[in-house]
C-alpha atoms as one frame of an Amber mdcrd trajectory, in Angstrom:
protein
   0.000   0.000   0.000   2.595   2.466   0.364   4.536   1.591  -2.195   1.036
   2.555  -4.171   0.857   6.147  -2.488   4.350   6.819  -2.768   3.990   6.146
  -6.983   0.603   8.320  -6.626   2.465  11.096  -5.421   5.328  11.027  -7.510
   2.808  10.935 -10.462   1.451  14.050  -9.183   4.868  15.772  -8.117   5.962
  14.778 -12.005   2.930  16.005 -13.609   3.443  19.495 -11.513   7.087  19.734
 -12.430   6.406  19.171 -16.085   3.500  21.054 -16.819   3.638  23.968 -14.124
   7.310  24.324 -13.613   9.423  23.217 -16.968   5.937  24.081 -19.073   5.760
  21.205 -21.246   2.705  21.743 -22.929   1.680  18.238 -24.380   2.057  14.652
 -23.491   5.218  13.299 -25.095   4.429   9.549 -25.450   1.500   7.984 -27.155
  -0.573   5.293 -25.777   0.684   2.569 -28.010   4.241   3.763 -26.555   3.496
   3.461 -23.104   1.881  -0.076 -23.516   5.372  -0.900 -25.693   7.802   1.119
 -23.710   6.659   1.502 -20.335   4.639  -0.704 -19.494   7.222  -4.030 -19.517
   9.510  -1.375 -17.031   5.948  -1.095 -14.665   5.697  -4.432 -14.844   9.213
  -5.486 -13.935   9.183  -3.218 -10.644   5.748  -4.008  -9.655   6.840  -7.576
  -9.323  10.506  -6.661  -8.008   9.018  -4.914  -5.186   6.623  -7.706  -4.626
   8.664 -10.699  -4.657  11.409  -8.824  -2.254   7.758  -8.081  -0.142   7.074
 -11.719  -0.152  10.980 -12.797   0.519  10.638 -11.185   3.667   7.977 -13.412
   4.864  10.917 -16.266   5.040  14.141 -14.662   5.313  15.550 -11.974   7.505
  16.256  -8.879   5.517  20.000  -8.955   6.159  20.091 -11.696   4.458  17.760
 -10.244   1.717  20.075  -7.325   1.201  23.095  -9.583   1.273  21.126 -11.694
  -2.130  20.394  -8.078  -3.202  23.645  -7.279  -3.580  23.924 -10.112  -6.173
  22.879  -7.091  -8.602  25.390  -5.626 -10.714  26.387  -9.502 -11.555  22.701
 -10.195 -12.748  22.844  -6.834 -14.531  26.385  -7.116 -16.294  24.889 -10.806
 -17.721  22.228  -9.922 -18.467  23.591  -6.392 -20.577  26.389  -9.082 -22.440
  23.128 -11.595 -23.608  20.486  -9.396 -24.520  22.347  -6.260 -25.099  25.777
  -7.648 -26.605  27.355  -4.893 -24.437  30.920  -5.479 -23.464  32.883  -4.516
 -19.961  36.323  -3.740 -19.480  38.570  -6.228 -17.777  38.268  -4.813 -14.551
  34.551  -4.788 -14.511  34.597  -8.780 -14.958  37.453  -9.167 -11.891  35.104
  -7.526  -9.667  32.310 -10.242 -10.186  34.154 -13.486  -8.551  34.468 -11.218
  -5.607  30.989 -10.761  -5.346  30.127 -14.437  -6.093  32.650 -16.091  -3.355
  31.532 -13.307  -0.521  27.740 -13.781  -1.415  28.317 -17.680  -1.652  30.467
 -17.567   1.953  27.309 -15.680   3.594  24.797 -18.054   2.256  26.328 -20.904
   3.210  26.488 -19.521   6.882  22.805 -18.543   6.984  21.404 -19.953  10.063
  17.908 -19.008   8.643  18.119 -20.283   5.410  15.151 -20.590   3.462  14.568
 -21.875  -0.269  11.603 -19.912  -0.910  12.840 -16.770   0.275  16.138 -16.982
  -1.743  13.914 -17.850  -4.723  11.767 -14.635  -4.273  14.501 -12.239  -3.131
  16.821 -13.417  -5.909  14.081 -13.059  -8.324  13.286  -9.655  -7.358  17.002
  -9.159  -7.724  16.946  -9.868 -11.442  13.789  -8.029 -12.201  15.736  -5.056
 -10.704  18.131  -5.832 -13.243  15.762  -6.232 -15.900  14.096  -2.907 -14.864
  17.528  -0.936 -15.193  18.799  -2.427 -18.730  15.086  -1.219 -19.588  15.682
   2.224 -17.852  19.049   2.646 -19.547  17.683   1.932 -22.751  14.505   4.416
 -22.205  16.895   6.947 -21.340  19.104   7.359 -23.557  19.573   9.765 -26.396
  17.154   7.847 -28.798  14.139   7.974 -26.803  14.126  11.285 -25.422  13.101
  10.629 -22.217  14.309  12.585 -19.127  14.560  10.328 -15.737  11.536  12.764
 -14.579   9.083  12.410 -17.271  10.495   8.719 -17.620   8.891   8.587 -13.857
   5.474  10.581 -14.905   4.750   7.847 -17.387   5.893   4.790 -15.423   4.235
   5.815 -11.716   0.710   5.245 -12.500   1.047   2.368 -14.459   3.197   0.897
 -11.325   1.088   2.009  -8.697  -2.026  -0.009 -10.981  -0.133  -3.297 -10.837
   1.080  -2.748  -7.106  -2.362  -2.303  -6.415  -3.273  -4.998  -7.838  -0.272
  -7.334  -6.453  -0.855  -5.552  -3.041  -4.940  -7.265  -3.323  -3.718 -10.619
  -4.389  -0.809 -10.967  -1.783  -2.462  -9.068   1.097  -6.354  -8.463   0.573
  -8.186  -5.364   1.462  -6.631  -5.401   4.534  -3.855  -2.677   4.036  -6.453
  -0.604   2.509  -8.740  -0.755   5.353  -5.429   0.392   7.699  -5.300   3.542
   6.047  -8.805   4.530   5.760
């Protein structure tokens, strides 16, 4: 739920900066580009946020932030398959330090949990998913700005985080706040 409010309000925040304070006078992205463009991004951290929710039901968050952390190595494989992108030497040195150290930790984990790792590693690589899609929407070619980038993306999140927040949690949440 407040995950929901907090995209509500930067939807509003955006929509003043854009229109009141910059003075963009017209919408910049069609319809059929926000199903195409943003919507896959909205999707991707709708369901980060909720899977990292739902990791926390079985594993401490230390140990969530410590799978977290498995990020920029999900994101750098991820860039080199789908993107054909290419890092320097030192980038790729960098990544058996993070392996070994996150593989050490686990290993330790008094409160190890299957189905927690599952969900917080998945919500790891959506997170990476979200920024090779957020790299690619900003960049010269789309001319997107990281604040109207937000405008367009913070509904459309806060719809499927309502919706995930329903499935997952019920009405209850909602009632909370009321």
């Amino acid at each position: 739920a407040i995950t929901v409010i907090h995209m509500i309000f930067s939807w509003i925040l955006c929509r003043f900066y854009l229109f009141h304070i910059r003075g963009d006078e017209k919408a910049g992205l069609t319809c059929r580009q926000q199903l195409k463009e943003i919507m896959p991004l909205s999707i991707c951290f709708a369901l980060s946020v909720a899977m990292g929710n739902l990791s926390l039901k079985y594993i401490y968050p230390s140990f969530n932030q410590m799978l977290g952390s498995m990020s920029p190595l999900i994101t750098v494989l991820l860039a080199v398959v789908f993107q054909k992108k290419r890092f320097s030497t030192k980038t790729w040195l960098s990544m058996p330090v993070i392996c070994i150290g996150l593989a050490m930790c686990s290993v330790k984990e008094l409160n190890f949990n299957a189905l927690g790792a599952f969900y917080a590693t998945g919500a790891t690589v959506l997170r990476a998913v979200k920024s090779l899609i957020q790299g690619r929407l900003l960049s010269p070619s789309h001319k997107l700005d990281s604040v109207s980038l937000l405008y367009y993306m913070a509904p459309i999140s806060a719809l499927w985080l309502f919706f995930l927040m329903l499935l997952m949690e019920g009405t209850e949440p909602m009632m909370l706040l009321l």
